[in-house]
PDB file of C-alpha atoms in Angstrom:
ATOM      1  CA  MET A1426      29.305 183.332 234.428  1.00 62.00           C
ATOM      2  CA  SER A1427      30.829 179.911 234.934  1.00 64.00           C
ATOM      3  CA  PRO A1428      29.177 177.364 237.286  1.00 64.00           C
ATOM      4  CA  ARG A1429      32.136 177.654 239.673  1.00 62.00           C
ATOM      5  CA  ALA A1430      31.816 181.451 239.803  1.00 56.00           C
ATOM      6  CA  ARG A1431      28.084 181.136 240.516  1.00 58.00           C
ATOM      7  CA  ARG A1432      28.763 178.714 243.395  1.00 63.00           C
ATOM      8  CA  LEU A1433      31.248 181.165 244.888  1.00 59.00           C
ATOM      9  CA  ALA A1434      29.084 184.249 244.348  1.00 55.00           C
ATOM     10  CA  LEU A1435      26.418 183.357 246.959  1.00 55.00           C
ATOM     11  CA  PRO A1436      28.826 182.767 249.889  1.00 57.00           C
ATOM     12  CA  VAL A1437      30.795 185.900 248.997  1.00 53.00           C
ATOM     13  CA  LEU A1438      27.573 187.930 248.742  1.00 48.00           C
ATOM     14  CA  ALA A1439      26.381 186.517 252.076  1.00 54.00           C
ATOM     15  CA  LEU A1440      29.700 187.450 253.702  1.00 54.00           C
ATOM     16  CA  VAL A1441      29.538 191.019 252.359  1.00 47.00           C
ATOM     17  CA  ILE A1442      25.922 191.385 253.481  1.00 56.00           C
ATOM     18  CA  GLY A1443      26.892 190.012 256.892  1.00 53.00           C
ATOM     19  CA  PHE A1444      29.669 192.573 257.304  1.00 50.00           C
ATOM     20  CA  VAL A1445      27.327 195.385 256.270  1.00 46.00           C
ATOM     21  CA  ALA A1446      24.706 194.125 258.723  1.00 51.00           C
ATOM     22  CA  LEU A1447      27.297 193.857 261.501  1.00 50.00           C
ATOM     23  CA  GLY A1448      28.575 197.378 260.856  1.00 51.00           C
ATOM     24  CA  THR A1449      25.031 198.723 260.802  1.00 50.00           C
ATOM     25  CA  ALA A1450      24.157 196.854 263.987  1.00 50.00           C
ATOM     26  CA  ILE A1451      27.189 198.148 265.836  1.00 52.00           C
ATOM     27  CA  TYR A1452      26.471 201.693 264.654  1.00 48.00           C
ATOM     28  CA  VAL A1453      22.779 201.537 265.573  1.00 48.00           C
ATOM     29  CA  THR A1454      23.347 199.668 268.821  1.00 48.00           C
ATOM     30  CA  LEU A1455      26.273 201.462 270.344  1.00 49.00           C
ATOM     31  CA  LEU A1456      26.121 205.032 269.039  1.00 47.00           C
ATOM     32  CA  PRO A1457      24.526 207.425 271.540  1.00 43.00           C
ATOM     33  CA  ARG A1458      21.982 209.795 270.039  1.00 40.00           C
ATOM     34  CA  GLY A1459      21.617 213.423 271.006  1.00 40.00           C
ATOM     35  CA  GLY A1460      24.203 213.184 273.786  1.00 39.00           C
ATOM     36  CA  SER A1461      22.130 210.712 275.789  1.00 41.00           C
ATOM     37  CA  THR A1462      22.601 207.028 276.428  1.00 56.00           C
ATOM     38  CA  VAL A1463      20.749 204.714 274.074  1.00 67.00           C
ATOM     39  CA  SER A1464      18.248 202.396 275.708  1.00 90.00           C
ATOM     40  CA  ILE A1465      18.909 198.793 274.686  1.00 95.00           C
ATOM     41  CA  GLY A1466      16.784 195.900 275.847  1.00 96.00           C
ATOM     42  CA  GLY A1467      13.559 196.027 277.787  1.00 94.00           C
ATOM     43  CA  PRO A1468      10.711 193.859 278.939  1.00 96.00           C
ATOM     44  CA  PHE A1469      10.025 190.712 276.943  1.00 97.00           C
ATOM     45  CA  ALA A1470       8.022 187.516 277.245  1.00 97.00           C
ATOM     46  CA  LEU A1471       9.123 184.738 274.892  1.00 98.00           C
ATOM     47  CA  VAL A1472       8.673 180.981 274.718  1.00 98.00           C
ATOM     48  CA  ALA A1473      11.384 178.450 275.574  1.00 98.00           C
ATOM     49  CA  GLY A1474      11.705 174.944 274.156  1.00 95.00           C
ATOM     50  CA  ASP A1475       9.687 173.446 276.998  1.00 95.00           C
ATOM     51  CA  GLY A1476       6.750 175.723 276.141  1.00 96.00           C
ATOM     52  CA  LYS A1477       7.216 177.896 279.237  1.00 97.00           C
ATOM     53  CA  THR A1478       7.333 181.663 279.045  1.00 98.00           C
ATOM     54  CA  VAL A1479      10.657 183.300 279.850  1.00 97.00           C
ATOM     55  CA  THR A1480      10.670 186.995 280.727  1.00 97.00           C
ATOM     56  CA  ASP A1481      13.402 189.531 281.345  1.00 95.00           C
ATOM     57  CA  ARG A1482      12.456 189.438 285.041  1.00 95.00           C
ATOM     58  CA  ASP A1483      13.282 185.716 285.222  1.00 95.00           C
ATOM     59  CA  LEU A1484      16.909 186.554 284.451  1.00 94.00           C
ATOM     60  CA  ARG A1485      17.448 189.253 287.073  1.00 92.00           C
ATOM     61  CA  GLY A1486      20.162 188.677 289.660  1.00 91.00           C
ATOM     62  CA  ALA A1487      22.890 187.447 287.298  1.00 90.00           C
ATOM     63  CA  PRO A1488      24.325 188.884 284.099  1.00 93.00           C
ATOM     64  CA  TYR A1489      23.133 187.268 280.896  1.00 96.00           C
ATOM     65  CA  LEU A1490      24.011 187.293 277.231  1.00 97.00           C
ATOM     66  CA  VAL A1491      21.672 187.751 274.280  1.00 98.00           C
ATOM     67  CA  PHE A1492      22.280 186.643 270.710  1.00 98.00           C
ATOM     68  CA  PHE A1493      19.816 186.940 267.817  1.00 98.00           C
ATOM     69  CA  GLY A1494      19.892 184.283 265.113  1.00 98.00           C
ATOM     70  CA  PHE A1495      17.971 181.396 263.569  1.00 98.00           C
ATOM     71  CA  THR A1496      18.280 177.638 263.304  1.00 98.00           C
ATOM     72  CA  HIS A1497      18.736 177.570 259.511  1.00 97.00           C
ATOM     73  CA  CYS A1498      21.786 179.850 259.819  1.00 96.00           C
ATOM     74  CA  PRO A1499      24.667 178.111 258.044  1.00 94.00           C
ATOM     75  CA  ASP A1500      27.658 179.528 259.888  1.00 94.00           C
ATOM     76  CA  VAL A1501      27.443 182.575 262.187  1.00 96.00           C
ATOM     77  CA  CYS A1502      24.864 181.181 264.618  1.00 97.00           C
ATOM     78  CA  PRO A1503      26.405 177.759 265.263  1.00 97.00           C
ATOM     79  CA  THR A1504      29.827 179.401 265.569  1.00 97.00           C
ATOM     80  CA  LYS A1505      28.624 181.964 268.143  1.00 97.00           C
ATOM     81  CA  LEU A1506      26.738 179.319 270.117  1.00 98.00           C
ATOM     82  CA  PHE A1507      29.818 177.098 270.150  1.00 98.00           C
ATOM     83  CA  GLN A1508      31.914 180.056 271.350  1.00 98.00           C
ATOM     84  CA  LEU A1509      29.357 180.756 274.096  1.00 98.00           C
ATOM     85  CA  SER A1510      29.465 177.089 275.106  1.00 98.00           C
ATOM     86  CA  GLU A1511      33.250 177.278 275.376  1.00 98.00           C
ATOM     87  CA  VAL A1512      33.006 180.394 277.572  1.00 97.00           C
ATOM     88  CA  PHE A1513      30.514 178.619 279.848  1.00 97.00           C
ATOM     89  CA  ARG A1514      32.822 175.585 280.010  1.00 97.00           C
ATOM     90  CA  ALA A1515      35.713 177.847 280.966  1.00 97.00           C
ATOM     91  CA  MET A1516      33.614 179.508 283.705  1.00 96.00           C
ATOM     92  CA  GLY A1517      32.787 176.149 285.221  1.00 93.00           C
ATOM     93  CA  ASP A1518      30.616 176.033 288.312  1.00 92.00           C
ATOM     94  CA  ARG A1519      31.296 179.694 289.138  1.00 92.00           C
ATOM     95  CA  GLY A1520      29.143 180.665 286.155  1.00 91.00           C
ATOM     96  CA  ARG A1521      26.256 178.334 286.948  1.00 92.00           C
ATOM     97  CA  ASP A1522      23.729 181.211 287.235  1.00 93.00           C
ATOM     98  CA  VAL A1523      24.731 182.963 284.008  1.00 95.00           C
ATOM     99  CA  ARG A1524      22.517 182.316 280.982  1.00 96.00           C
ATOM    100  CA  ALA A1525      22.675 183.083 277.283  1.00 97.00           C
ATOM    101  CA  LEU A1526      19.533 183.680 275.273  1.00 98.00           C
ATOM    102  CA  PHE A1527      19.440 182.591 271.654  1.00 98.00           C
ATOM    103  CA  ILE A1528      16.467 184.562 270.329  1.00 98.00           C
ATOM    104  CA  THR A1529      15.232 183.585 266.887  1.00 98.00           C
ATOM    105  CA  VAL A1530      14.671 186.164 264.174  1.00 98.00           C
ATOM    106  CA  ASP A1531      12.784 183.501 262.181  1.00 98.00           C
ATOM    107  CA  PRO A1532       9.669 182.642 264.212  1.00 98.00           C
ATOM    108  CA  GLU A1533       7.950 181.206 261.120  1.00 97.00           C
ATOM    109  CA  ARG A1534      10.266 178.189 261.138  1.00 97.00           C
ATOM    110  CA  ASP A1535      11.718 178.243 264.656  1.00 98.00           C
ATOM    111  CA  THR A1536       9.045 176.700 266.853  1.00 98.00           C
ATOM    112  CA  PRO A1537       9.752 175.995 270.544  1.00 98.00           C
ATOM    113  CA  GLU A1538      10.423 172.339 269.711  1.00 98.00           C
ATOM    114  CA  ILE A1539      12.889 173.207 266.944  1.00 98.00           C
ATOM    115  CA  MET A1540      14.663 175.734 269.180  1.00 98.00           C
ATOM    116  CA  LYS A1541      14.915 173.146 271.966  1.00 97.00           C
ATOM    117  CA  SER A1542      16.398 170.563 269.612  1.00 98.00           C
ATOM    118  CA  TYR A1543      18.836 173.068 268.109  1.00 98.00           C
ATOM    119  CA  VAL A1544      20.248 174.432 271.374  1.00 98.00           C
ATOM    120  CA  SER A1545      20.565 170.903 272.812  1.00 97.00           C
ATOM    121  CA  SER A1546      23.817 170.664 270.831  1.00 96.00           C
ATOM    122  CA  PHE A1547      25.316 173.421 272.973  1.00 98.00           C
ATOM    123  CA  ASP A1548      25.770 174.249 276.662  1.00 97.00           C
ATOM    124  CA  PRO A1549      22.518 173.800 278.649  1.00 96.00           C
ATOM    125  CA  ARG A1550      22.817 177.375 279.948  1.00 96.00           C
ATOM    126  CA  ILE A1551      21.929 178.565 276.445  1.00 98.00           C
ATOM    127  CA  ILE A1552      18.172 179.013 276.210  1.00 98.00           C
ATOM    128  CA  GLY A1553      16.499 179.071 272.794  1.00 98.00           C
ATOM    129  CA  LEU A1554      13.593 181.501 272.676  1.00 98.00           C
ATOM    130  CA  THR A1555      10.889 182.115 270.109  1.00 98.00           C
ATOM    131  CA  GLY A1556       7.467 183.706 270.036  1.00 98.00           C
ATOM    132  CA  ASP A1557       4.880 185.077 267.692  1.00 97.00           C
ATOM    133  CA  PRO A1558       6.172 187.472 265.013  1.00 97.00           C
ATOM    134  CA  ALA A1559       4.952 190.542 266.931  1.00 97.00           C
ATOM    135  CA  ALA A1560       6.847 189.526 270.082  1.00 97.00           C
ATOM    136  CA  ILE A1561      10.006 188.779 268.071  1.00 98.00           C
ATOM    137  CA  ASP A1562       9.721 192.111 266.220  1.00 97.00           C
ATOM    138  CA  LYS A1563       9.368 193.946 269.541  1.00 97.00           C
ATOM    139  CA  VAL A1564      12.361 192.328 271.243  1.00 98.00           C
ATOM    140  CA  THR A1565      14.446 192.828 268.098  1.00 97.00           C
ATOM    141  CA  ARG A1566      13.550 196.536 268.047  1.00 97.00           C
ATOM    142  CA  ASP A1567      14.086 196.916 271.803  1.00 97.00           C
ATOM    143  CA  PHE A1568      17.595 195.503 271.463  1.00 97.00           C
ATOM    144  CA  ARG A1569      18.167 197.671 268.386  1.00 96.00           C
ATOM    145  CA  ALA A1570      19.052 194.507 266.514  1.00 96.00           C
ATOM    146  CA  TYR A1571      18.786 194.010 262.790  1.00 95.00           C
ATOM    147  CA  ALA A1572      16.861 191.245 261.050  1.00 96.00           C
ATOM    148  CA  LYS A1573      15.631 190.975 257.483  1.00 96.00           C
ATOM    149  CA  LYS A1574      14.097 188.140 255.499  1.00 96.00           C
ATOM    150  CA  VAL A1575      15.924 187.583 252.200  1.00 96.00           C
ATOM    151  CA  PRO A1576      14.412 185.381 249.470  1.00 96.00           C
ATOM    152  CA  THR A1577      16.729 182.874 247.802  1.00 94.00           C
ATOM    153  CA  LYS A1578      16.667 181.736 244.171  1.00 93.00           C
ATOM    154  CA  ASP A1579      15.246 178.321 245.073  1.00 92.00           C
ATOM    155  CA  GLY A1580      12.061 179.887 246.499  1.00 92.00           C
ATOM    156  CA  ASP A1581      13.205 179.544 250.115  1.00 95.00           C
ATOM    157  CA  TYR A1582      14.602 182.345 252.246  1.00 97.00           C
ATOM    158  CA  THR A1583      17.381 183.157 254.641  1.00 96.00           C
ATOM    159  CA  MET A1584      17.711 185.812 257.331  1.00 97.00           C
ATOM    160  CA  GLU A1585      20.200 188.635 257.598  1.00 96.00           C
ATOM    161  CA  HIS A1586      20.702 189.464 261.255  1.00 96.00           C
ATOM    162  CA  THR A1587      22.824 191.156 263.867  1.00 93.00           C
ATOM    163  CA  SER A1588      25.727 188.997 264.979  1.00 94.00           C
ATOM    164  CA  LEU A1589      26.432 191.044 268.083  1.00 96.00           C
ATOM    165  CA  VAL A1590      26.355 189.374 271.507  1.00 97.00           C
ATOM    166  CA  TYR A1591      24.741 191.666 274.069  1.00 98.00           C
ATOM    167  CA  LEU A1592      25.884 191.607 277.686  1.00 97.00           C
ATOM    168  CA  MET A1593      23.104 192.490 280.104  1.00 96.00           C
ATOM    169  CA  GLY A1594      23.756 193.262 283.767  1.00 94.00           C
ATOM    170  CA  LYS A1595      22.251 191.713 286.885  1.00 92.00           C
ATOM    171  CA  ASP A1596      19.567 194.403 286.738  1.00 93.00           C
ATOM    172  CA  GLY A1597      18.714 193.631 283.107  1.00 93.00           C
ATOM    173  CA  ARG A1598      20.368 196.774 281.745  1.00 94.00           C
ATOM    174  CA  PHE A1599      22.646 196.747 278.735  1.00 96.00           C
ATOM    175  CA  ILE A1600      26.357 196.787 279.649  1.00 94.00           C
ATOM    176  CA  GLY A1601      27.853 196.483 276.171  1.00 94.00           C
ATOM    177  CA  ALA A1602      28.764 194.175 273.340  1.00 95.00           C
ATOM    178  CA  PHE A1603      30.460 191.012 274.579  1.00 96.00           C
ATOM    179  CA  ASN A1604      33.532 189.976 272.625  1.00 96.00           C
ATOM    180  CA  LEU A1605      33.700 186.259 271.851  1.00 96.00           C
ATOM    181  CA  GLU A1606      36.613 186.674 269.448  1.00 95.00           C
ATOM    182  CA  ARG A1607      39.224 185.856 272.097  1.00 96.00           C
ATOM    183  CA  PRO A1608      40.283 182.784 274.042  1.00 97.00           C
ATOM    184  CA  PRO A1609      37.327 181.331 276.017  1.00 97.00           C
ATOM    185  CA  GLU A1610      39.274 181.598 279.278  1.00 97.00           C
ATOM    186  CA  GLU A1611      39.762 185.340 278.768  1.00 97.00           C
ATOM    187  CA  ALA A1612      36.079 185.889 277.934  1.00 96.00           C
ATOM    188  CA  ALA A1613      35.065 183.734 280.931  1.00 96.00           C
ATOM    189  CA  LYS A1614      37.271 185.763 283.268  1.00 95.00           C
ATOM    190  CA  ASP A1615      35.696 188.982 281.967  1.00 93.00           C
ATOM    191  CA  LEU A1616      32.197 187.590 282.488  1.00 92.00           C
ATOM    192  CA  LEU A1617      32.972 186.219 285.953  1.00 92.00           C
ATOM    193  CA  GLN A1618      34.141 189.663 287.054  1.00 89.00           C
ATOM    194  CA  ARG A1619      30.602 190.915 286.405  1.00 80.00           C
ATOM    195  CA  ILE A1620      28.881 188.340 288.630  1.00 74.00           C
TER     196      ILE A1620
END
């Protein structure tokens, strides 16, 4: 295999794995089982960049968005967080109470300080959350999200993860997947209708 082909193989493989993970996440997240509604979300207590605990109860009263990712993510995470920032910008002051949670799937590297620094590049209504591995595993399972550690050839690792954005209602219950693949003004209008 030529050096050029090797350089292209990793991004192509990552893209294919991402699409498989997305398809699996959508299937697992949105498909009702046994004729009943799937429970998505639940109680959590995670740590924000300022070291304070944030719980699901702290977010009650306004809809909020949840996105799972990690700070070493090369493309999907910064893109989604930028899209969320654009939606918040488009909502303006009317969306001042709406929050988005960026929950790490890589608690080994994503400390509260690193999460705080990372999300500071985006809208301040985006809250970076981390926790111990058990807490992250629980919230990931409760949201029926997907996350898997994948070793790389250089001895490091990356994370495969769900790229779905979850929309949670004022009561903390799952409403559905929130589509960011549209103009920010359209997504903002949709979100504002839920306030």
